[in-house]
């Protein structure tokens, strides 16, 4: 019998030992009160599998707060940036989307404007002139409904209704994310949405991964491989110019495993680094492999699969030492990377890009899988 089961059977024992008692749906999913946001209780759900992978996710922002994974020696580290407590996420200079569910539109829309069926819309702008990651109070800053829908494998359904006009977006959007941890060490995210008026949708996950462990240095020595022959060059405000450019002969080429730090200085940008959407190969053929990250030191490997047309590769350029995260760790530039499978930035204004329009009666869906492994 696990310690948790013993404690649940004899709750007095937990009090005697002064142990915090997380309620368990089973050994594979536990729930823990995590504070209050917008006057609503926030719960941290922890899913664990038999291979020492554990994912903690809360219903504020549908945010992955903790992701524990073993290295090649069996040492377990938390491999995502974030905060110990809810207060870190709620603070005025809260995290830059650490671990969050992003919506209604992941990435940028130029000047926060677009037209659909002859109507012009002005969105909330929150990134210079542009709208980024759903606006001032995007899905990452909202309280979601959460429900444990399975314990074998552990699976939680997060859902929320975004009102017509929220952050300027048309249509009432009902969105959900089903989060599952499998015995194959996969963190599976399955997104759906429906609307009552034509709108645009682009949901994604914004984990800040460092396979060497959060607070353990930069990701510059980690090797990245991307299933992408092209990317979308951007202007100075990170809006795509519309061009689809081959990665051949450029520092953007990750078709073979390459250390992220090798060519980062040649990428340019302010601040310097990768913050680009890649045009993934094989769009239209369902879920396929799109990216691999390998940390040679710890041996940890993360493989990303998705059915999405693009992926934003962000090398943590904006981290600048002003945020103190878990265990007092100060997060510096390049301390983590984000791999956000999604539609291309500014798609509502680029007719050549795959469409992000969702019409009443249609169902938006997207699958993202982060699978963890250890290099031999
Ligand atoms: C995304 C963007 C970046 C940055 C981060 C958050 O990855 O592409 O430019 O805004 O989110 O800081």
mmCIF file of C-alpha atoms and ligand atoms in Angstrom:
data_model
loop_
_atom_site.group_PDB
_atom_site.id
_atom_site.type_symbol
_atom_site.label_atom_id
_atom_site.label_comp_id
_atom_site.label_asym_id
_atom_site.label_seq_id
_atom_site.Cartn_x
_atom_site.Cartn_y
_atom_site.Cartn_z
ATOM 1 C CA UNK A 1 0.000 0.000 0.000
ATOM 2 C CA UNK A 2 1.404 3.395 -0.893
ATOM 3 C CA UNK A 3 1.982 6.051 1.750
ATOM 4 C CA UNK A 4 -0.774 8.063 0.097
ATOM 5 C CA UNK A 5 -3.278 5.214 0.509
ATOM 6 C CA UNK A 6 -2.269 4.732 4.140
ATOM 7 C CA UNK A 7 -2.751 8.445 4.770
ATOM 8 C CA UNK A 8 -6.093 8.510 3.028
ATOM 9 C CA UNK A 9 -7.312 5.597 5.145
ATOM 10 C CA UNK A 10 -6.073 7.175 8.373
ATOM 11 C CA UNK A 11 -6.412 10.940 7.842
ATOM 12 C CA UNK A 12 -5.508 11.549 11.511
ATOM 13 C CA UNK A 13 -2.049 10.172 10.768
ATOM 14 C CA UNK A 14 -1.416 12.882 8.166
ATOM 15 C CA UNK A 15 -2.380 15.530 10.723
ATOM 16 C CA UNK A 16 -0.117 13.927 13.324
ATOM 17 C CA UNK A 17 2.793 13.894 10.887
ATOM 18 C CA UNK A 18 1.835 17.439 9.725
ATOM 19 C CA UNK A 19 1.750 16.187 6.146
ATOM 20 C CA UNK A 20 -0.294 18.079 3.535
ATOM 21 C CA UNK A 21 -2.887 15.606 2.334
ATOM 22 C CA UNK A 22 -3.608 15.718 -1.363
ATOM 23 C CA UNK A 23 -6.908 14.102 -2.272
ATOM 24 C CA UNK A 24 -6.408 11.168 -4.593
ATOM 25 C CA UNK A 25 -8.640 9.940 -7.392
ATOM 26 C CA UNK A 26 -6.162 7.093 -7.592
ATOM 27 C CA UNK A 27 -2.394 6.730 -7.331
ATOM 28 C CA UNK A 28 -2.143 8.123 -10.853
ATOM 29 C CA UNK A 29 -3.998 11.424 -10.225
ATOM 30 C CA UNK A 30 -3.952 13.543 -7.081
ATOM 31 C CA UNK A 31 -5.545 16.920 -6.409
ATOM 32 C CA UNK A 32 -4.224 19.669 -4.202
ATOM 33 C CA UNK A 33 -5.739 23.075 -3.405
ATOM 34 C CA UNK A 34 -3.478 25.690 -5.019
ATOM 35 C CA UNK A 35 -5.043 29.008 -4.006
ATOM 36 C CA UNK A 36 -7.661 31.310 -5.458
ATOM 37 C CA UNK A 37 -7.840 33.335 -8.669
ATOM 38 C CA UNK A 38 -10.749 35.549 -9.769
ATOM 39 C CA UNK A 39 -12.513 34.400 -6.558
ATOM 40 C CA UNK A 40 -12.457 30.812 -7.758
ATOM 41 C CA UNK A 41 -10.591 27.896 -6.201
ATOM 42 C CA UNK A 42 -7.555 26.707 -8.102
ATOM 43 C CA UNK A 43 -6.591 23.045 -7.978
ATOM 44 C CA UNK A 44 -3.270 21.485 -8.882
ATOM 45 C CA UNK A 45 -3.682 18.044 -10.461
ATOM 46 C CA UNK A 46 -0.696 15.728 -10.502
ATOM 47 C CA UNK A 47 -0.605 12.815 -12.921
ATOM 48 C CA UNK A 48 2.065 10.162 -12.437
ATOM 49 C CA UNK A 49 2.994 7.114 -14.498
ATOM 50 C CA UNK A 50 4.964 3.971 -13.629
ATOM 51 C CA UNK A 51 8.169 5.381 -15.182
ATOM 52 C CA UNK A 52 8.652 8.262 -12.721
ATOM 53 C CA UNK A 53 7.203 10.878 -15.052
ATOM 54 C CA UNK A 54 4.903 13.251 -13.262
ATOM 55 C CA UNK A 55 3.003 16.257 -14.614
ATOM 56 C CA UNK A 56 1.328 18.839 -12.375
ATOM 57 C CA UNK A 57 -1.212 21.074 -14.044
ATOM 58 C CA UNK A 58 -3.620 23.655 -12.627
ATOM 59 C CA UNK A 59 -6.923 25.031 -13.809
ATOM 60 C CA UNK A 60 -5.587 28.610 -13.788
ATOM 61 C CA UNK A 61 -4.547 29.000 -17.428
ATOM 62 C CA UNK A 62 -4.540 25.215 -17.919
ATOM 63 C CA UNK A 63 -0.922 25.620 -16.865
ATOM 64 C CA UNK A 64 1.685 22.876 -16.508
ATOM 65 C CA UNK A 65 3.366 23.936 -13.265
ATOM 66 C CA UNK A 66 5.780 21.040 -12.876
ATOM 67 C CA UNK A 67 7.102 18.236 -15.073
ATOM 68 C CA UNK A 68 9.346 15.705 -13.369
ATOM 69 C CA UNK A 69 11.423 13.315 -15.462
ATOM 70 C CA UNK A 70 14.381 11.013 -14.746
ATOM 71 C CA UNK A 71 17.799 11.487 -16.354
ATOM 72 C CA UNK A 72 20.065 8.654 -17.482
ATOM 73 C CA UNK A 73 21.176 8.035 -13.889
ATOM 74 C CA UNK A 74 17.628 7.969 -12.559
ATOM 75 C CA UNK A 75 17.877 11.458 -11.016
ATOM 76 C CA UNK A 76 14.569 13.227 -11.211
ATOM 77 C CA UNK A 77 14.433 16.910 -12.145
ATOM 78 C CA UNK A 78 11.728 19.407 -12.907
ATOM 79 C CA UNK A 79 12.260 20.214 -16.592
ATOM 80 C CA UNK A 80 9.927 23.209 -16.982
ATOM 81 C CA UNK A 81 10.292 26.805 -15.814
ATOM 82 C CA UNK A 82 7.604 28.304 -13.611
ATOM 83 C CA UNK A 83 6.811 29.269 -10.037
ATOM 84 C CA UNK A 84 6.400 27.323 -6.808
ATOM 85 C CA UNK A 85 3.094 29.003 -5.957
ATOM 86 C CA UNK A 86 0.053 30.445 -7.685
ATOM 87 C CA UNK A 87 1.099 33.942 -6.548
ATOM 88 C CA UNK A 88 4.042 33.838 -8.982
ATOM 89 C CA UNK A 89 1.644 33.263 -11.874
ATOM 90 C CA UNK A 90 -0.781 35.963 -10.684
ATOM 91 C CA UNK A 91 1.863 38.647 -10.048
ATOM 92 C CA UNK A 92 1.773 41.727 -12.259
ATOM 93 C CA UNK A 93 5.025 40.661 -13.868
ATOM 94 C CA UNK A 94 3.865 37.046 -13.784
ATOM 95 C CA UNK A 95 5.568 34.572 -16.069
ATOM 96 C CA UNK A 96 5.774 35.043 -19.809
ATOM 97 C CA UNK A 97 3.176 32.297 -20.371
ATOM 98 C CA UNK A 98 5.190 29.699 -18.419
ATOM 99 C CA UNK A 99 3.520 26.323 -19.134
ATOM 100 C CA UNK A 100 0.220 27.906 -20.151
ATOM 101 C CA UNK A 101 -2.572 27.017 -22.524
ATOM 102 C CA UNK A 102 -2.611 29.779 -25.133
ATOM 103 C CA UNK A 103 -5.758 31.064 -26.838
ATOM 104 C CA UNK A 104 -7.861 32.222 -28.501
ATOM 105 C CA UNK A 105 -5.024 32.940 -30.933
ATOM 106 C CA UNK A 106 -1.502 31.734 -30.154
ATOM 107 C CA UNK A 107 1.226 34.013 -31.526
ATOM 108 C CA UNK A 108 0.804 37.435 -33.154
ATOM 109 C CA UNK A 109 -1.854 39.165 -35.194
ATOM 110 C CA UNK A 110 -0.547 42.359 -36.828
ATOM 111 C CA UNK A 111 -1.924 45.503 -35.156
ATOM 112 C CA UNK A 112 -4.556 43.232 -33.569
ATOM 113 C CA UNK A 113 -6.696 43.641 -36.683
ATOM 114 C CA UNK A 114 -8.338 41.329 -39.161
ATOM 115 C CA UNK A 115 -11.428 41.097 -41.344
ATOM 116 C CA UNK A 116 -13.760 38.154 -41.645
ATOM 117 C CA UNK A 117 -16.852 37.903 -43.875
ATOM 118 C CA UNK A 118 -16.784 41.669 -44.465
ATOM 119 C CA UNK A 119 -16.538 42.611 -40.753
ATOM 120 C CA UNK A 120 -13.401 44.284 -39.348
ATOM 121 C CA UNK A 121 -12.275 43.385 -35.862
ATOM 122 C CA UNK A 122 -9.943 45.222 -33.495
ATOM 123 C CA UNK A 123 -8.398 42.972 -30.858
ATOM 124 C CA UNK A 124 -6.719 43.991 -27.625
ATOM 125 C CA UNK A 125 -3.053 44.733 -28.398
ATOM 126 C CA UNK A 126 -0.443 43.703 -25.843
ATOM 127 C CA UNK A 127 2.873 43.332 -27.712
ATOM 128 C CA UNK A 128 3.889 46.707 -29.138
ATOM 129 C CA UNK A 129 1.398 47.304 -31.930
ATOM 130 C CA UNK A 130 0.333 43.648 -32.144
ATOM 131 C CA UNK A 131 -1.964 41.174 -30.393
ATOM 132 C CA UNK A 132 -0.005 38.295 -28.813
ATOM 133 C CA UNK A 133 -1.216 34.998 -27.361
ATOM 134 C CA UNK A 134 -4.879 35.971 -27.036
ATOM 135 C CA UNK A 135 -4.533 39.497 -25.657
ATOM 136 C CA UNK A 136 -4.347 41.217 -22.277
ATOM 137 C CA UNK A 137 -6.277 38.477 -20.488
ATOM 138 C CA UNK A 138 -5.905 35.485 -22.749
ATOM 139 C CA UNK A 139 -6.770 31.852 -21.990
ATOM 140 C CA UNK A 140 -3.525 31.630 -19.974
ATOM 141 C CA UNK A 141 -4.976 34.044 -17.382
ATOM 142 C CA UNK A 142 -8.442 32.514 -17.076
ATOM 143 C CA UNK A 143 -9.845 29.989 -14.661
ATOM 144 C CA UNK A 144 -10.851 26.800 -16.480
ATOM 145 C CA UNK A 145 -13.287 24.080 -15.410
ATOM 146 C CA UNK A 146 -11.438 20.839 -14.759
ATOM 147 C CA UNK A 147 -12.550 17.233 -14.466
ATOM 148 C CA UNK A 148 -10.608 14.002 -14.052
ATOM 149 C CA UNK A 149 -12.001 11.867 -16.869
ATOM 150 C CA UNK A 150 -9.774 8.817 -16.512
ATOM 151 C CA UNK A 151 -7.207 7.440 -14.096
ATOM 152 C CA UNK A 152 -5.754 4.732 -16.319
ATOM 153 C CA UNK A 153 -4.167 6.496 -18.047
ATOM 154 C CA UNK A 154 -4.540 9.676 -16.005
ATOM 155 C CA UNK A 155 -6.462 12.212 -18.039
ATOM 156 C CA UNK A 156 -7.991 15.590 -17.176
ATOM 157 C CA UNK A 157 -10.388 17.655 -19.229
ATOM 158 C CA UNK A 158 -10.069 21.434 -18.983
ATOM 159 C CA UNK A 159 -12.794 23.552 -20.545
ATOM 160 C CA UNK A 160 -13.889 27.157 -20.737
ATOM 161 C CA UNK A 161 -16.280 29.389 -22.610
ATOM 162 C CA UNK A 162 -14.816 32.540 -24.087
ATOM 163 C CA UNK A 163 -17.568 35.127 -24.469
ATOM 164 C CA UNK A 164 -18.388 36.857 -27.738
ATOM 165 C CA UNK A 165 -16.147 39.954 -27.834
ATOM 166 C CA UNK A 166 -13.620 38.705 -25.246
ATOM 167 C CA UNK A 167 -10.320 40.477 -26.057
ATOM 168 C CA UNK A 168 -12.090 41.678 -29.238
ATOM 169 C CA UNK A 169 -12.644 38.235 -30.792
ATOM 170 C CA UNK A 170 -16.018 37.526 -32.411
ATOM 171 C CA UNK A 171 -18.211 34.601 -31.351
ATOM 172 C CA UNK A 172 -18.771 32.640 -28.178
ATOM 173 C CA UNK A 173 -16.054 30.007 -28.238
ATOM 174 C CA UNK A 174 -16.327 26.811 -26.193
ATOM 175 C CA UNK A 175 -12.850 25.376 -25.862
ATOM 176 C CA UNK A 176 -11.385 22.309 -24.189
ATOM 177 C CA UNK A 177 -8.018 20.663 -23.661
ATOM 178 C CA UNK A 178 -7.787 17.004 -22.709
ATOM 179 C CA UNK A 179 -4.451 16.337 -21.013
ATOM 180 C CA UNK A 180 -3.257 12.733 -20.715
ATOM 181 C CA UNK A 181 -0.076 11.154 -19.387
ATOM 182 C CA UNK A 182 0.532 7.733 -20.923
ATOM 183 C CA UNK A 183 2.664 4.772 -19.903
ATOM 184 C CA UNK A 184 4.688 5.502 -23.066
ATOM 185 C CA UNK A 185 5.866 8.701 -21.327
ATOM 186 C CA UNK A 186 3.766 10.920 -23.544
ATOM 187 C CA UNK A 187 2.106 14.124 -22.422
ATOM 188 C CA UNK A 188 -0.802 14.301 -24.859
ATOM 189 C CA UNK A 189 -2.762 17.502 -25.370
ATOM 190 C CA UNK A 190 -5.950 17.345 -27.411
ATOM 191 C CA UNK A 191 -7.669 20.671 -28.092
ATOM 192 C CA UNK A 192 -11.171 21.280 -29.408
ATOM 193 C CA UNK A 193 -13.290 24.383 -29.930
ATOM 194 C CA UNK A 194 -16.620 25.402 -31.398
ATOM 195 C CA UNK A 195 -18.143 28.797 -32.045
ATOM 196 C CA UNK A 196 -21.522 30.446 -32.632
ATOM 197 C CA UNK A 197 -20.134 33.069 -35.094
ATOM 198 C CA UNK A 198 -17.243 32.927 -37.572
ATOM 199 C CA UNK A 199 -13.997 33.519 -35.673
ATOM 200 C CA UNK A 200 -10.278 32.659 -35.707
ATOM 201 C CA UNK A 201 -8.704 30.039 -33.434
ATOM 202 C CA UNK A 202 -5.144 28.899 -32.781
ATOM 203 C CA UNK A 203 -4.628 27.093 -29.476
ATOM 204 C CA UNK A 204 -1.256 25.871 -28.260
ATOM 205 C CA UNK A 205 0.907 24.961 -25.287
ATOM 206 C CA UNK A 206 3.648 27.295 -24.023
ATOM 207 C CA UNK A 207 5.889 25.071 -21.902
ATOM 208 C CA UNK A 208 9.380 26.465 -21.207
ATOM 209 C CA UNK A 209 11.490 23.300 -21.338
ATOM 210 C CA UNK A 210 15.021 22.818 -20.118
ATOM 211 C CA UNK A 211 15.858 19.112 -20.344
ATOM 212 C CA UNK A 212 18.825 19.685 -18.050
ATOM 213 C CA UNK A 213 16.418 20.832 -15.313
ATOM 214 C CA UNK A 214 14.941 24.285 -14.653
ATOM 215 C CA UNK A 215 17.410 26.662 -13.042
ATOM 216 C CA UNK A 216 20.279 24.507 -14.285
ATOM 217 C CA UNK A 217 21.753 26.783 -16.961
ATOM 218 C CA UNK A 218 20.873 27.471 -20.575
ATOM 219 C CA UNK A 219 19.517 25.315 -23.402
ATOM 220 C CA UNK A 220 22.345 26.394 -25.753
ATOM 221 C CA UNK A 221 24.027 22.976 -25.473
ATOM 222 C CA UNK A 222 20.796 21.058 -26.202
ATOM 223 C CA UNK A 223 20.404 19.582 -29.693
ATOM 224 C CA UNK A 224 17.321 20.386 -31.723
ATOM 225 C CA UNK A 225 15.985 18.618 -34.812
ATOM 226 C CA UNK A 226 12.993 20.042 -36.692
ATOM 227 C CA UNK A 227 10.947 18.383 -39.433
ATOM 228 C CA UNK A 228 10.860 21.618 -41.422
ATOM 229 C CA UNK A 229 12.388 22.634 -44.748
ATOM 230 C CA UNK A 230 11.176 26.238 -44.493
ATOM 231 C CA UNK A 231 10.239 29.008 -42.098
ATOM 232 C CA UNK A 232 8.337 32.286 -42.173
ATOM 233 C CA UNK A 233 10.725 35.316 -41.981
ATOM 234 C CA UNK A 234 9.441 38.163 -39.800
ATOM 235 C CA UNK A 235 9.610 41.960 -39.589
ATOM 236 C CA UNK A 236 10.997 43.853 -36.595
ATOM 237 C CA UNK A 237 7.741 43.277 -34.634
ATOM 238 C CA UNK A 238 7.880 39.516 -35.349
ATOM 239 C CA UNK A 239 5.031 39.556 -37.877
ATOM 240 C CA UNK A 240 5.668 37.257 -40.886
ATOM 241 C CA UNK A 241 6.495 39.091 -44.095
ATOM 242 C CA UNK A 242 4.417 36.525 -46.005
ATOM 243 C CA UNK A 243 7.463 34.833 -47.506
ATOM 244 C CA UNK A 244 8.008 31.083 -47.052
ATOM 245 C CA UNK A 245 11.775 30.724 -47.073
ATOM 246 C CA UNK A 246 13.937 27.616 -47.333
ATOM 247 C CA UNK A 247 16.134 26.940 -44.286
ATOM 248 C CA UNK A 248 18.914 25.655 -46.573
ATOM 249 C CA UNK A 249 22.255 27.289 -45.825
ATOM 250 C CA UNK A 250 20.871 29.418 -42.974
ATOM 251 C CA UNK A 251 21.155 29.269 -39.147
ATOM 252 C CA UNK A 252 17.463 28.297 -39.221
ATOM 253 C CA UNK A 253 18.278 24.827 -40.585
ATOM 254 C CA UNK A 254 17.599 22.171 -37.927
ATOM 255 C CA UNK A 255 16.949 19.284 -40.287
ATOM 256 C CA UNK A 256 19.920 17.525 -38.672
ATOM 257 C CA UNK A 257 20.432 17.547 -34.873
ATOM 258 C CA UNK A 258 22.263 20.813 -34.093
ATOM 259 C CA UNK A 259 23.187 22.478 -30.821
ATOM 260 C CA UNK A 260 20.904 25.483 -30.328
ATOM 261 C CA UNK A 261 23.844 27.718 -29.349
ATOM 262 C CA UNK A 262 25.931 26.876 -32.442
ATOM 263 C CA UNK A 263 24.526 29.560 -34.731
ATOM 264 C CA UNK A 264 22.246 31.573 -32.462
ATOM 265 C CA UNK A 265 24.340 34.745 -32.723
ATOM 266 C CA UNK A 266 23.863 34.703 -36.516
ATOM 267 C CA UNK A 267 20.081 34.674 -36.195
ATOM 268 C CA UNK A 268 19.905 38.340 -35.183
ATOM 269 C CA UNK A 269 16.766 39.948 -33.792
ATOM 270 C CA UNK A 270 16.291 42.129 -30.750
ATOM 271 C CA UNK A 271 16.985 40.376 -28.450
ATOM 272 C CA UNK A 272 19.085 37.925 -30.472
ATOM 273 C CA UNK A 273 17.753 34.402 -30.814
ATOM 274 C CA UNK A 274 15.196 32.078 -32.337
ATOM 275 C CA UNK A 275 11.610 33.265 -32.221
ATOM 276 C CA UNK A 276 10.333 31.902 -35.521
ATOM 277 C CA UNK A 277 7.566 29.863 -36.991
ATOM 278 C CA UNK A 278 8.711 26.829 -38.964
ATOM 279 C CA UNK A 279 6.680 25.475 -41.867
ATOM 280 C CA UNK A 280 6.447 21.821 -40.920
ATOM 281 C CA UNK A 281 6.720 19.028 -43.466
ATOM 282 C CA UNK A 282 3.799 16.652 -43.907
ATOM 283 C CA UNK A 283 0.903 18.958 -43.036
ATOM 284 C CA UNK A 284 -2.443 17.338 -43.805
ATOM 285 C CA UNK A 285 -1.372 13.767 -43.050
ATOM 286 C CA UNK A 286 -2.485 13.803 -39.398
ATOM 287 C CA UNK A 287 -0.204 13.609 -36.378
ATOM 288 C CA UNK A 288 3.460 13.181 -37.340
ATOM 289 C CA UNK A 289 6.869 13.699 -35.733
ATOM 290 C CA UNK A 290 7.882 17.356 -35.871
ATOM 291 C CA UNK A 291 10.753 18.002 -33.423
ATOM 292 C CA UNK A 292 13.279 16.359 -31.115
ATOM 293 C CA UNK A 293 15.345 17.942 -28.339
ATOM 294 C CA UNK A 294 18.277 16.048 -26.803
ATOM 295 C CA UNK A 295 20.244 17.153 -23.779
ATOM 296 C CA UNK A 296 23.578 15.316 -24.043
ATOM 297 C CA UNK A 297 24.431 15.950 -20.383
ATOM 298 C CA UNK A 298 21.354 14.443 -18.719
ATOM 299 C CA UNK A 299 20.482 12.144 -21.626
ATOM 300 C CA UNK A 300 16.898 13.404 -21.588
ATOM 301 C CA UNK A 301 15.127 13.455 -24.939
ATOM 302 C CA UNK A 302 11.839 15.112 -25.850
ATOM 303 C CA UNK A 303 10.054 14.225 -29.092
ATOM 304 C CA UNK A 304 7.225 16.445 -30.270
ATOM 305 C CA UNK A 305 4.439 15.294 -32.600
ATOM 306 C CA UNK A 306 1.426 17.207 -33.846
ATOM 307 C CA UNK A 307 -1.059 17.596 -36.692
ATOM 308 C CA UNK A 308 -0.432 21.369 -36.892
ATOM 309 C CA UNK A 309 1.102 23.140 -39.925
ATOM 310 C CA UNK A 310 3.689 25.165 -37.967
ATOM 311 C CA UNK A 311 5.764 25.301 -34.832
ATOM 312 C CA UNK A 312 7.075 28.380 -33.044
ATOM 313 C CA UNK A 313 10.603 27.732 -31.841
ATOM 314 C CA UNK A 314 11.437 30.292 -29.159
ATOM 315 C CA UNK A 315 14.831 30.151 -27.427
ATOM 316 C CA UNK A 316 13.865 32.156 -24.331
ATOM 317 C CA UNK A 317 15.356 35.380 -25.717
ATOM 318 C CA UNK A 318 13.215 37.669 -23.579
ATOM 319 C CA UNK A 319 14.190 36.047 -20.260
ATOM 320 C CA UNK A 320 16.478 38.666 -18.771
ATOM 321 C CA UNK A 321 17.118 37.877 -15.114
ATOM 322 C CA UNK A 322 14.182 39.923 -13.833
ATOM 323 C CA UNK A 323 12.036 36.898 -12.924
ATOM 324 C CA UNK A 324 12.689 34.671 -9.947
ATOM 325 C CA UNK A 325 11.054 31.315 -10.426
ATOM 326 C CA UNK A 326 11.023 27.985 -8.609
ATOM 327 C CA UNK A 327 13.318 27.521 -5.609
ATOM 328 C CA UNK A 328 14.624 31.088 -5.981
ATOM 329 C CA UNK A 329 16.097 30.397 -9.421
ATOM 330 C CA UNK A 330 16.629 33.576 -11.430
ATOM 331 C CA UNK A 331 15.743 32.931 -15.064
ATOM 332 C CA UNK A 332 18.274 34.269 -17.554
ATOM 333 C CA UNK A 333 18.252 34.549 -21.330
ATOM 334 C CA UNK A 334 18.199 31.120 -23.086
ATOM 335 C CA UNK A 335 17.402 29.269 -19.840
ATOM 336 C CA UNK A 336 14.561 27.436 -21.606
ATOM 337 C CA UNK A 337 13.010 26.817 -25.000
ATOM 338 C CA UNK A 338 9.430 26.693 -26.169
ATOM 339 C CA UNK A 339 8.217 24.499 -29.024
ATOM 340 C CA UNK A 340 4.659 25.578 -29.743
ATOM 341 C CA UNK A 341 2.899 23.573 -32.471
ATOM 342 C CA UNK A 342 0.338 25.890 -34.051
ATOM 343 C CA UNK A 343 -0.899 27.691 -37.133
ATOM 344 C CA UNK A 344 1.353 30.368 -38.573
ATOM 345 C CA UNK A 345 1.458 33.809 -36.914
ATOM 346 C CA UNK A 346 -0.805 36.465 -38.433
ATOM 347 C CA UNK A 347 -2.686 33.871 -40.511
ATOM 348 C CA UNK A 348 -5.927 35.914 -40.389
ATOM 349 C CA UNK A 349 -4.114 38.514 -42.550
ATOM 350 C CA UNK A 350 -2.211 36.135 -44.852
ATOM 351 C CA UNK A 351 -4.542 34.411 -47.320
ATOM 352 C CA UNK A 352 -1.624 32.183 -48.473
ATOM 353 C CA UNK A 353 -1.248 30.607 -45.004
ATOM 354 C CA UNK A 354 -3.435 27.657 -43.928
ATOM 355 C CA UNK A 355 -6.778 28.979 -42.681
ATOM 356 C CA UNK A 356 -7.508 29.570 -38.992
ATOM 357 C CA UNK A 357 -11.160 30.431 -39.544
ATOM 358 C CA UNK A 358 -13.697 28.485 -37.497
ATOM 359 C CA UNK A 359 -17.341 28.586 -38.595
ATOM 360 C CA UNK A 360 -20.428 27.664 -36.594
ATOM 361 C CA UNK A 361 -21.105 23.942 -36.983
ATOM 362 C CA UNK A 362 -17.428 23.104 -37.517
ATOM 363 C CA UNK A 363 -15.117 21.738 -34.834
ATOM 364 C CA UNK A 364 -11.560 22.959 -34.364
ATOM 365 C CA UNK A 365 -9.159 20.307 -33.149
ATOM 366 C CA UNK A 366 -5.441 20.024 -32.615
ATOM 367 C CA UNK A 367 -3.184 17.375 -31.117
ATOM 368 C CA UNK A 368 0.207 17.984 -29.492
ATOM 369 C CA UNK A 369 2.305 15.187 -27.983
ATOM 370 C CA UNK A 370 5.492 15.741 -25.964
ATOM 371 C CA UNK A 371 7.122 12.315 -25.464
ATOM 372 C CA UNK A 372 10.018 11.819 -23.037
ATOM 373 C CA UNK A 373 12.829 9.329 -23.355
ATOM 374 C CA UNK A 374 16.438 8.759 -22.284
ATOM 375 C CA UNK A 375 19.258 8.532 -24.830
ATOM 376 C CA UNK A 376 21.174 5.245 -24.704
HETATM 377 C C1 LIG B 1 6.216 33.444 -27.767
HETATM 378 C C2 LIG B 1 6.598 34.548 -28.643
HETATM 379 C C3 LIG B 1 7.783 35.233 -28.096
HETATM 380 C C4 LIG B 1 7.529 35.697 -26.699
HETATM 381 C C5 LIG B 1 7.127 34.559 -25.844
HETATM 382 C C6 LIG B 1 6.751 35.059 -24.489
HETATM 383 O O1 LIG B 1 7.040 32.372 -27.892
HETATM 384 O O2 LIG B 1 6.822 34.147 -29.969
HETATM 385 O O3 LIG B 1 8.090 36.327 -28.904
HETATM 386 O O4 LIG B 1 6.496 36.615 -26.710
HETATM 387 O O5 LIG B 1 6.039 33.893 -26.438
HETATM 388 O O6 LIG B 1 7.649 35.955 -23.982
#
